[in-house]
Every structure is written in structure tokens, then in C-alpha cells.
Coordinates of C-alpha atoms and ligand atoms in Angstrom, one line a residue:
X1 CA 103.4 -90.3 41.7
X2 CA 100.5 -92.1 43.5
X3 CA 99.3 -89.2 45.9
X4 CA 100.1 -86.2 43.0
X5 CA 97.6 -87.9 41.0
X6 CA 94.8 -89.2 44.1
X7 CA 95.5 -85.4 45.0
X8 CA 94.6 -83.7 41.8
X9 CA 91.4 -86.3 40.9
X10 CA 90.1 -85.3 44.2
X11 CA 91.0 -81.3 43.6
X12 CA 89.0 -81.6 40.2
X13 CA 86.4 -83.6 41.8
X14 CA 86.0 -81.1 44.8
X15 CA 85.4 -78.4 42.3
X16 CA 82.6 -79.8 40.0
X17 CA 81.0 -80.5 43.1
X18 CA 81.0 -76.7 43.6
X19 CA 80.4 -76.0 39.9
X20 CA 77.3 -77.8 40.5
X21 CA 75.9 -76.4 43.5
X22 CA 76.5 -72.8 42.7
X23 CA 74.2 -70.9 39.8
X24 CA 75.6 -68.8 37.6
X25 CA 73.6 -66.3 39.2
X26 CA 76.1 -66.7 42.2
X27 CA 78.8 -65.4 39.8
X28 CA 77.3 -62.2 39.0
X29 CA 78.4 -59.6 41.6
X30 CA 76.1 -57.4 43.8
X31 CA 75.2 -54.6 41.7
X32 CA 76.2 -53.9 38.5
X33 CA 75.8 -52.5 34.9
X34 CA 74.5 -54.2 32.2
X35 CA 74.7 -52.1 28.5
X36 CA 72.3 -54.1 25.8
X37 CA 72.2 -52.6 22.7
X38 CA 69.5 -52.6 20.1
X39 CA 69.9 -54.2 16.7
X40 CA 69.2 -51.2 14.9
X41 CA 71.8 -49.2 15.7
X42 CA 74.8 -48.4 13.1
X43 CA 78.0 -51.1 13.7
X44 CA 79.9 -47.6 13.2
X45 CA 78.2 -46.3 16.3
X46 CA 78.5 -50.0 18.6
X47 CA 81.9 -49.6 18.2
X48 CA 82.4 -46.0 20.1
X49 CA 79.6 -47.5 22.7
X50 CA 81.6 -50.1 23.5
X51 CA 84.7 -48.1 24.0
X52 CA 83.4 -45.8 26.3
X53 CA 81.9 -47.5 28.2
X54 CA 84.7 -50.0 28.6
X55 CA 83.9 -53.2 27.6
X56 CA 84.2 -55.3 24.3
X57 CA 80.8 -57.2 24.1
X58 CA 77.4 -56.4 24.3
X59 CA 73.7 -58.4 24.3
X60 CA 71.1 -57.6 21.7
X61 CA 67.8 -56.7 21.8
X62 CA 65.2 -56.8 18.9
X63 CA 62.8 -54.2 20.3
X64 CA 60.6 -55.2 17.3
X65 CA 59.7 -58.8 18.8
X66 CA 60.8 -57.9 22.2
X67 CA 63.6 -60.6 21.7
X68 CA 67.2 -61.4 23.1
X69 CA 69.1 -61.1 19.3
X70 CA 72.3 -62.4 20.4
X71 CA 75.7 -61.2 21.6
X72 CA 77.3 -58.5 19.9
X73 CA 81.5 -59.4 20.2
X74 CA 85.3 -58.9 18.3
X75 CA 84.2 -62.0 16.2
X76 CA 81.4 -59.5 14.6
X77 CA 83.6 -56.4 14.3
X78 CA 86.6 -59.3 12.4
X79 CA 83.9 -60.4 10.4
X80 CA 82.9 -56.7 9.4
X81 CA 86.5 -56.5 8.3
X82 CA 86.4 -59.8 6.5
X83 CA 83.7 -58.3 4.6
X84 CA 85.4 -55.1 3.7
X85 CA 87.9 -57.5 2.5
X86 CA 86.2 -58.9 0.2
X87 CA 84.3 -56.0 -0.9
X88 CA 86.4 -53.2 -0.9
X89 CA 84.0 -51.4 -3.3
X90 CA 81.3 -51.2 -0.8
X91 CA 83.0 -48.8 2.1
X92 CA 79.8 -46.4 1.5
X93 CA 77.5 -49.4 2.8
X94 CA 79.8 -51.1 5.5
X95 CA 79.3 -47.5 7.1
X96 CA 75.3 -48.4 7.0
X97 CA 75.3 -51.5 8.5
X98 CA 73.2 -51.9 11.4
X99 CA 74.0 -54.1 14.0
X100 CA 70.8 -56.4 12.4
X101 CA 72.9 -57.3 9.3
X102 CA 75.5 -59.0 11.3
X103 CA 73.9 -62.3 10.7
X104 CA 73.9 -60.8 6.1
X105 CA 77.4 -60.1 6.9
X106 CA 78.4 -64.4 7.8
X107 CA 76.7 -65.0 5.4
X108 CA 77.8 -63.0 2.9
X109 CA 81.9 -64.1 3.5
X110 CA 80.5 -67.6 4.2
X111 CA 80.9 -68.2 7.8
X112 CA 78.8 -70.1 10.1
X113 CA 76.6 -68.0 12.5
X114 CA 77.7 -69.2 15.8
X115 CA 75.7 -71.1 17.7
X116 CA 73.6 -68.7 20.2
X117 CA 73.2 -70.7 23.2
X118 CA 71.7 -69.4 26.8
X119 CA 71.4 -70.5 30.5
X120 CA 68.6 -69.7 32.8
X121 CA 70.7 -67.9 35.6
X122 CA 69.2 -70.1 38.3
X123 CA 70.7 -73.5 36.5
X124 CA 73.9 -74.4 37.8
X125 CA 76.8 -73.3 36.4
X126 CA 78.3 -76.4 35.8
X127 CA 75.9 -76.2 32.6
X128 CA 76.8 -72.9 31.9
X129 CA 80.4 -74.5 31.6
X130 CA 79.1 -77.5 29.8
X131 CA 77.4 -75.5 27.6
X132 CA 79.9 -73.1 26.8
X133 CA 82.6 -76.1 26.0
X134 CA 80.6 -77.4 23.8
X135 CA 80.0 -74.5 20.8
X136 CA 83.5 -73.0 22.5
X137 CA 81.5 -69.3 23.0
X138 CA 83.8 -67.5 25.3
X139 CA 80.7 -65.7 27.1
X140 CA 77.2 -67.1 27.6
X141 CA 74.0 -65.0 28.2
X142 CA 72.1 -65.3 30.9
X143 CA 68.3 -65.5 29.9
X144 CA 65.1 -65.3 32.2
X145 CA 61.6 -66.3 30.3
X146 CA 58.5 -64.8 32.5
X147 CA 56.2 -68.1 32.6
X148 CA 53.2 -66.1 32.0
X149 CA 53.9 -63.8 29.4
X150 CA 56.9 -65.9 27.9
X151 CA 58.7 -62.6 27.9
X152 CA 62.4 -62.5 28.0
X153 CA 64.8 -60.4 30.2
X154 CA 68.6 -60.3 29.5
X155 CA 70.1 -60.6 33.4
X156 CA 73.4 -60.9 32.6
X157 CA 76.4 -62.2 30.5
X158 CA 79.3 -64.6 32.1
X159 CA 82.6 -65.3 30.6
X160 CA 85.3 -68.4 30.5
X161 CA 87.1 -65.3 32.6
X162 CA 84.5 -64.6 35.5
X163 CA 83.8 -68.3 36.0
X164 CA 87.2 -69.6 36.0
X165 CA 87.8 -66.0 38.7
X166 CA 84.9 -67.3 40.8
X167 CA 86.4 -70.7 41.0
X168 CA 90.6 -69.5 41.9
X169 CA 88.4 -66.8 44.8
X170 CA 86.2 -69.9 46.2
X171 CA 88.0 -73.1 45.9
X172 CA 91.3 -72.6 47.4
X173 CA 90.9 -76.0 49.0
X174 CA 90.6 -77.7 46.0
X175 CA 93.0 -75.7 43.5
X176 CA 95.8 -76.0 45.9
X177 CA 95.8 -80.2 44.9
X178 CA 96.6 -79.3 41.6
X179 CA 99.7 -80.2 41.8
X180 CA 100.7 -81.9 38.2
X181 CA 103.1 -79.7 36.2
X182 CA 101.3 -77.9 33.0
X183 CA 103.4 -79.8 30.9
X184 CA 102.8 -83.5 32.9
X185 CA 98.5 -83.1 32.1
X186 CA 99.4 -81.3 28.9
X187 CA 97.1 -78.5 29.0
X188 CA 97.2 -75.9 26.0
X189 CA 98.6 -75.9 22.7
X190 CA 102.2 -76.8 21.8
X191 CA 102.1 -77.5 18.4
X192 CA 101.5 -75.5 14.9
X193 CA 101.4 -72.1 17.0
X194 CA 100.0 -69.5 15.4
X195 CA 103.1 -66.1 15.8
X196 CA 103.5 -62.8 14.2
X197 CA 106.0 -60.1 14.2
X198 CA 105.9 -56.2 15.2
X199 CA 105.6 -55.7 11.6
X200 CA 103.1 -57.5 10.5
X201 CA 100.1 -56.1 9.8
X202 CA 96.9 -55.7 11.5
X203 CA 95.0 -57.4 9.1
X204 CA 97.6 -60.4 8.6
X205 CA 97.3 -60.9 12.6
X206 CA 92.9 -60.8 11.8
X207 CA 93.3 -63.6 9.0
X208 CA 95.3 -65.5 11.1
X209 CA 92.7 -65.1 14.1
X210 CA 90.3 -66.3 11.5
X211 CA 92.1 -69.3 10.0
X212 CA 93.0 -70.8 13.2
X213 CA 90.0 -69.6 15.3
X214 CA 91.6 -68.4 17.8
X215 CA 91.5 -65.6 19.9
X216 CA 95.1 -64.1 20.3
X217 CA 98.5 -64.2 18.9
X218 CA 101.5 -64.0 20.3
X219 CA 104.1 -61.0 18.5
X220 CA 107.2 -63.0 18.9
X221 CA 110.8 -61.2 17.8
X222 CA 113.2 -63.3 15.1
X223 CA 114.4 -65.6 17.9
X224 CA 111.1 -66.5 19.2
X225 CA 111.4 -64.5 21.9
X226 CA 107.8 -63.2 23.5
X227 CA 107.1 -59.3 23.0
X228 CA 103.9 -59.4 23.4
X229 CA 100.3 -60.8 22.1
X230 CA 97.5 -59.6 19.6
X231 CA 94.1 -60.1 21.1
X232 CA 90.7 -59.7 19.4
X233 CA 89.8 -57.5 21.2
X234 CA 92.5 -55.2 20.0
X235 CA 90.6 -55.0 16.8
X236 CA 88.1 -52.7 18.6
X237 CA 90.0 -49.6 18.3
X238 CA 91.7 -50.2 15.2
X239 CA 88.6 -49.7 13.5
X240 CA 87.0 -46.7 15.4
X241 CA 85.6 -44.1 13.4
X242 CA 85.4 -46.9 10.4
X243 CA 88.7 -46.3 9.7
X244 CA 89.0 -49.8 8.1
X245 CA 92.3 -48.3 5.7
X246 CA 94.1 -48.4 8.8
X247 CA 94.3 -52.0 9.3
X248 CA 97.3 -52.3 6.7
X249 CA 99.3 -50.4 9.9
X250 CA 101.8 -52.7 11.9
X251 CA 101.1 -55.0 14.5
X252 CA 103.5 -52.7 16.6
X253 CA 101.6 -49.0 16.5
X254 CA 98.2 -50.7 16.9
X255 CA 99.4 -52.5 20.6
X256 CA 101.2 -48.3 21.2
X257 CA 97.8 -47.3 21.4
X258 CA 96.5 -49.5 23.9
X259 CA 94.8 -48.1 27.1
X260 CA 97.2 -47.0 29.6
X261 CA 95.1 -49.6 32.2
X262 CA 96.0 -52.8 30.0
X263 CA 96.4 -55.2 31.7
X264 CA 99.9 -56.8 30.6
X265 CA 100.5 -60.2 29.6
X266 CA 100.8 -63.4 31.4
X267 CA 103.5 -65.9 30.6
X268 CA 104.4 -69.1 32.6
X269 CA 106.6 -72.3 32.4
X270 CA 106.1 -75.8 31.7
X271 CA 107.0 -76.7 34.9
X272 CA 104.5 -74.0 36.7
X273 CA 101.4 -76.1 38.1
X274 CA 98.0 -75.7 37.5
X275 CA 97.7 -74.7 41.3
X276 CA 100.0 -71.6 40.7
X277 CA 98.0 -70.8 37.5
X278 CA 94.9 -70.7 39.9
X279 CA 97.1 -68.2 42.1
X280 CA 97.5 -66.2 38.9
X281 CA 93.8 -66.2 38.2
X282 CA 92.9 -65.2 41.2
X283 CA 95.0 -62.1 41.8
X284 CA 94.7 -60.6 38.2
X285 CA 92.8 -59.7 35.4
X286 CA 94.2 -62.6 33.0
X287 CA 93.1 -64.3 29.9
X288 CA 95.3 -66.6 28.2
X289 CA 99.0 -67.8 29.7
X290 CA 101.8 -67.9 27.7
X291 CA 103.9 -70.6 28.2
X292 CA 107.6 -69.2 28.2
X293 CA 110.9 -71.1 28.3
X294 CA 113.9 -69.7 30.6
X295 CA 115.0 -67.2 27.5
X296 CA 111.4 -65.9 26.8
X297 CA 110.7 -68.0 23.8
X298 CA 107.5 -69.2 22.6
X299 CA 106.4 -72.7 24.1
X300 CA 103.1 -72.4 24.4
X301 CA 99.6 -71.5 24.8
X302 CA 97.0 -71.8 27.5
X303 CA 93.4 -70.9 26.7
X304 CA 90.7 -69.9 29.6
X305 CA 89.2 -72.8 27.4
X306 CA 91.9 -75.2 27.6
X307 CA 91.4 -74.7 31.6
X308 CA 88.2 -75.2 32.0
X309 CA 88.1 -77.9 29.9
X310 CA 90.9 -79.9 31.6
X311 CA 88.9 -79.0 34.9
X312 CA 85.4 -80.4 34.0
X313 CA 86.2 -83.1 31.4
X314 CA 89.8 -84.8 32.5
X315 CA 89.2 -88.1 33.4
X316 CA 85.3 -88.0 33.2
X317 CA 83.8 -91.0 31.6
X318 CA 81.9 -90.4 28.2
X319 CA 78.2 -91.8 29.6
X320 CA 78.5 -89.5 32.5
X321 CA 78.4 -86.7 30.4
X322 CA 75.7 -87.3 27.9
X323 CA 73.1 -85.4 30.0
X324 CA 74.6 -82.2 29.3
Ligands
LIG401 P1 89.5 -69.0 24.2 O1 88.6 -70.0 23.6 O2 89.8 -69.2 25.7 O3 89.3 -67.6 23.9 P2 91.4 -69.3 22.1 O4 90.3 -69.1 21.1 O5 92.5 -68.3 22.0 O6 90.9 -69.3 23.6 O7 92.0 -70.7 21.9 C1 91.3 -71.8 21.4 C2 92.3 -73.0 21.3 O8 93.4 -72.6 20.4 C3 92.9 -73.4 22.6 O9 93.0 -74.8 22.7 C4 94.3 -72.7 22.5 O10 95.3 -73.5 23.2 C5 94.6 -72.7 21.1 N1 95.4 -71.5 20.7 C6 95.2 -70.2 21.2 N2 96.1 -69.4 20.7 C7 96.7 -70.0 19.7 C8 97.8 -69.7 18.7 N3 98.2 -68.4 18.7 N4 98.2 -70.6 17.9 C9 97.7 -71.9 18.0 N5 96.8 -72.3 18.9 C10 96.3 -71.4 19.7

């Protein structure tokens, strides 16, 4: 109706407004803990860093030049395995790789390098968005340049995840006029859906990944039915210690292994509306939704991307945004 739709142009509207007086500086929380990791250290050895300290991407640093050398995430360690893929004779020399050859490795199985785009922390994060839409990175880095000295310093790194948090926590009185059903504003994907089974295996769930650049996939049983979902970062520990040989195990003994603080899955309806999915965001620690019907089946998917995207471009005229 009329007022569903004045509602929900004015519940976008009220949070660009915010997106565009906060920085993304204002996202990053009081304290905390920033692990950079310099580009010549073993990819064997990134991946156990990573692990223990908890988290599944990491900054670079060329101490060489004294450069930012990009973000270290799953889309390396996949492309690793790609490699060994194609060049299963060279397991001696995957296990020598620094974190430098990354940029060899693309090459080498013919990938693009992905665009490495920045925002100074102080900009506001409505181009941090912006810029993040637009070469679909999951995670920007946040990059201060001294004037004098031109040096750089690596503040921080925000993701789709941490934005879209800082919007549910601060903008209650805009999210709640979301009112339109997913399914009315058609946010996520519906179509060609990318599944696999409990017995697949690691590796077919990666080339899928790859083919469809995506970053999860839902393990569905023979009905359809949801059991769970296959994320990137789920390569991480397949392939500790280099054990690339393991990769042929099933989809179903990888996700067994998962920490015992994983955070679950997140599924939804059709019907659910985009304020409820804000309610979802704001309470836990989720990534993607899986849109459900009433027996569990696969309908759907809904991207951290997909969201932000509907909240900063839906129903924004073309000219309007040609400044960012
Ligand atoms: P993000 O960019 O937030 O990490 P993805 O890379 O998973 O999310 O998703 C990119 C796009 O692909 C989104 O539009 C999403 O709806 C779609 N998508 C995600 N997973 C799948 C899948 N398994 N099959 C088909 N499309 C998918």
C-alpha cells in the first residue's frame, strides 16, 4: 500500500542520512586488536595465525617499502587450493609460498587480482559502503597517509557485517519502517542457486564457490531440505597444517569439526520483513539469511551484500550517484 511504501522510502532515507554523517571510524569499537601480518611470512604459517587468534582475515604489510600490501582473506587460501589443483606436482613449493606470491598465485590459475580499494577512516561511511558495493570486497581497510611523510598506517579493517551491526544497534527508528516483505522488494537470490549435499566434497563445494563467486553454500538433503551451509571461511581449517589431500573429505566431517562457538545458521521466510531481518542483525552474529519455506526447503539467499545494497541503492536515481 501507499503508507508501507512512504514508510520504507523514508526508513531508507533516514539511514543514508546516518550513513553519511557517521565515519567509519565511528564503527570501530573502543579498544581493540588489530593482527597485520607481513608478506613474507609462509601461507603455511598465516593459516595457524589466523586460527588462533580467531579471525579469518588479516591486512598486509610490505615492511620492505613500508606499504599497506593488501588483505590477506578465504579467497587467497581457495586460490592456494585452486593452484594445487592445477599443479598437483608442486606440493613441495605450495608449502614455500609466502604470503608475497599470492598475487604469482592469480596469476598463475588466471584469476583477476581483486581490486584493493581503501577509505581514510575519517570519510564517511556511506563511501566505505559505496565503495565496497562497487568491487563487491566483503571488508575494506581502513588507511591513514601522514601528510608529511606520506607514510601509511593500517587503523583498522570494517566488514559488510560490522557496518550493517552498526546500522540494526543505531537506527532503530528507521529499520522499524521497513516494513515490505523480503519477497515484495525482492532482496537476494532466488534463482540458479548454488546447493551441495553432506557428501560432497570439500573441494566440489570450493569450485562451486569459485564458479559462482559466492561466498557460501547451502548443504541441502535429497528433498531440498536445509541442513546446513558451507562458508569460505570453513576452508581455513580444512587446510591447516597444508594438508591440501584432505580436501577430497565430505562436506559433512569438515562442518563436524567446526568450533564449538559457531555461530549456527540463520534462515528466514519470504514473508519475514526487512525490519525483522534488522532485529536478527542486531541481536546475533549473522552473515547471510537463508530463506526457508514452512518444510525447511531451500528458497533463497540473502547476502550481507544483497542488504546493503537494497539499503543504499533502491530507488536512488543514477546521477545522484555518480560522485561516488
Ligand atoms: P557476500 O558478498 O555478502 O559475501 P555472497 O558472495 O555469498 O555474499 O553473495 C553474492 C551474491 O550471490 C548475492 O547476491 C547472493 O544473493 C548470491 N548468492 C549467495 N549464495 C549463493 C548460492 N549458494 N547460490 C546462488 N547465489 C548465491
Amino acid at each position: 500500500s501507499n503508507s508501507l511504501d512512504k514508510d520504507q522510502m523514508q526508513g531508507l532515507r533516514g539511514v543514508r542520512e546516518f550513513l553519511k554523517v557517521r565515519t567509519s571510524y565511528d564503527v570501530l569499537p573502543l579498544s581493540f586488536r588489530l593482527v597485520i601480518l607481513d608478506n613474507d611470512l609462509l601461507i603455511r604459517k598465516s593459516l595457524n595465525i589466523l586460527i588462533q587468534n580467531g579471525i579469518v582475515s588479516a591486512p598486509l604489510w610490505d615492511s620492505r617499502n613500508g606499504t599497506f600490501a593488501g588483505l590477506l582473506t578465504s579467497t587467497d587460501y581457495i586460490n592456494v587450493i585452486q593452484y594445487y589443483c592445477q599443479f598437483p606436482h608442486e606440493i613441495d613449493q605450495v608449502d614455500q609460498f609466502r604470503l608475497s606470491s599470492l598475487r604469482d598465485i592469480e596469476r598463475a590459475i588466471g584469476v583477476l587480482p581483486l581490486e584493493t580499494v581503501s577509505v581514510h577512516p575519517m570519510r564517511p561511511l556511506y563511501e566505505a559502503c559505496r565503495r565496497m558495493l562497487k568491487t563487491r570486497a566483503r571488508r575494506i581497510p581502513l588507511i591513514d597517509t601522514d601528510d608529511e611523510t606520506g607514510r601509511e598506517t593500517v587503523v583498522s579493517v570494517i566488514t559488510q557485517y560490522r557496518i550493517l551491526k552498526f546500522i540494526a544497534v543505531n537506527n532503530e527508528q528507521h529499520t522499524m519502517l521497513l516494513k515490505k516483505p523480503v519477497r515484495e522488494i525482492g532482496l537476494g537470490t532466488y534463482t540458479d542457486l548454488a546447493t551441495a549435499t553432506m557428501n560432497s566434497s570439500v573441494l566440489d563445494v570450493i569450485h562451486l564457490m569459485v564458479k559462482y563467486n559466492i561466498s557460501a553454500v547451502p548443504i541441502v538433503d535429497k528433498d531440498n531440505r536445509v541442513l546446513n551451509l558451507f562458508e569460505a571461511v570453513d576452508v581455513i581449517p580444512c587446510i591447516k597444517g597444508g594438508a591440501y589431500d584432505e580436501l577430497t573429505a565430505t562436506v559433512g566431517d569438515a562442518l563436524s569439526q567446526r568450533a564449538e562457538d559457531f555461530a549456527g545458521i540463520y534462515t528466514c521466510s519470504e514473508e519475514d520483513r526487512l525490519d525483522s531481518i534488522f532485529e536478527t542483525i542486531r541481536k546475533s552474529r549473522v552473515h547471510r539469511l537463508i530463506v526457508v519455506d514452512d518444510d525447511s526447503r531451500l528458497k533463497g539467499i540473502i547476502s550481507l551484500s544483497d542488504i546493503l545494497k537494497y539499503v543504499l541503492l533502491y530507488g536512488e536515481e543514477e546521477d545522484d550517484l555518480q560522485e561516488y
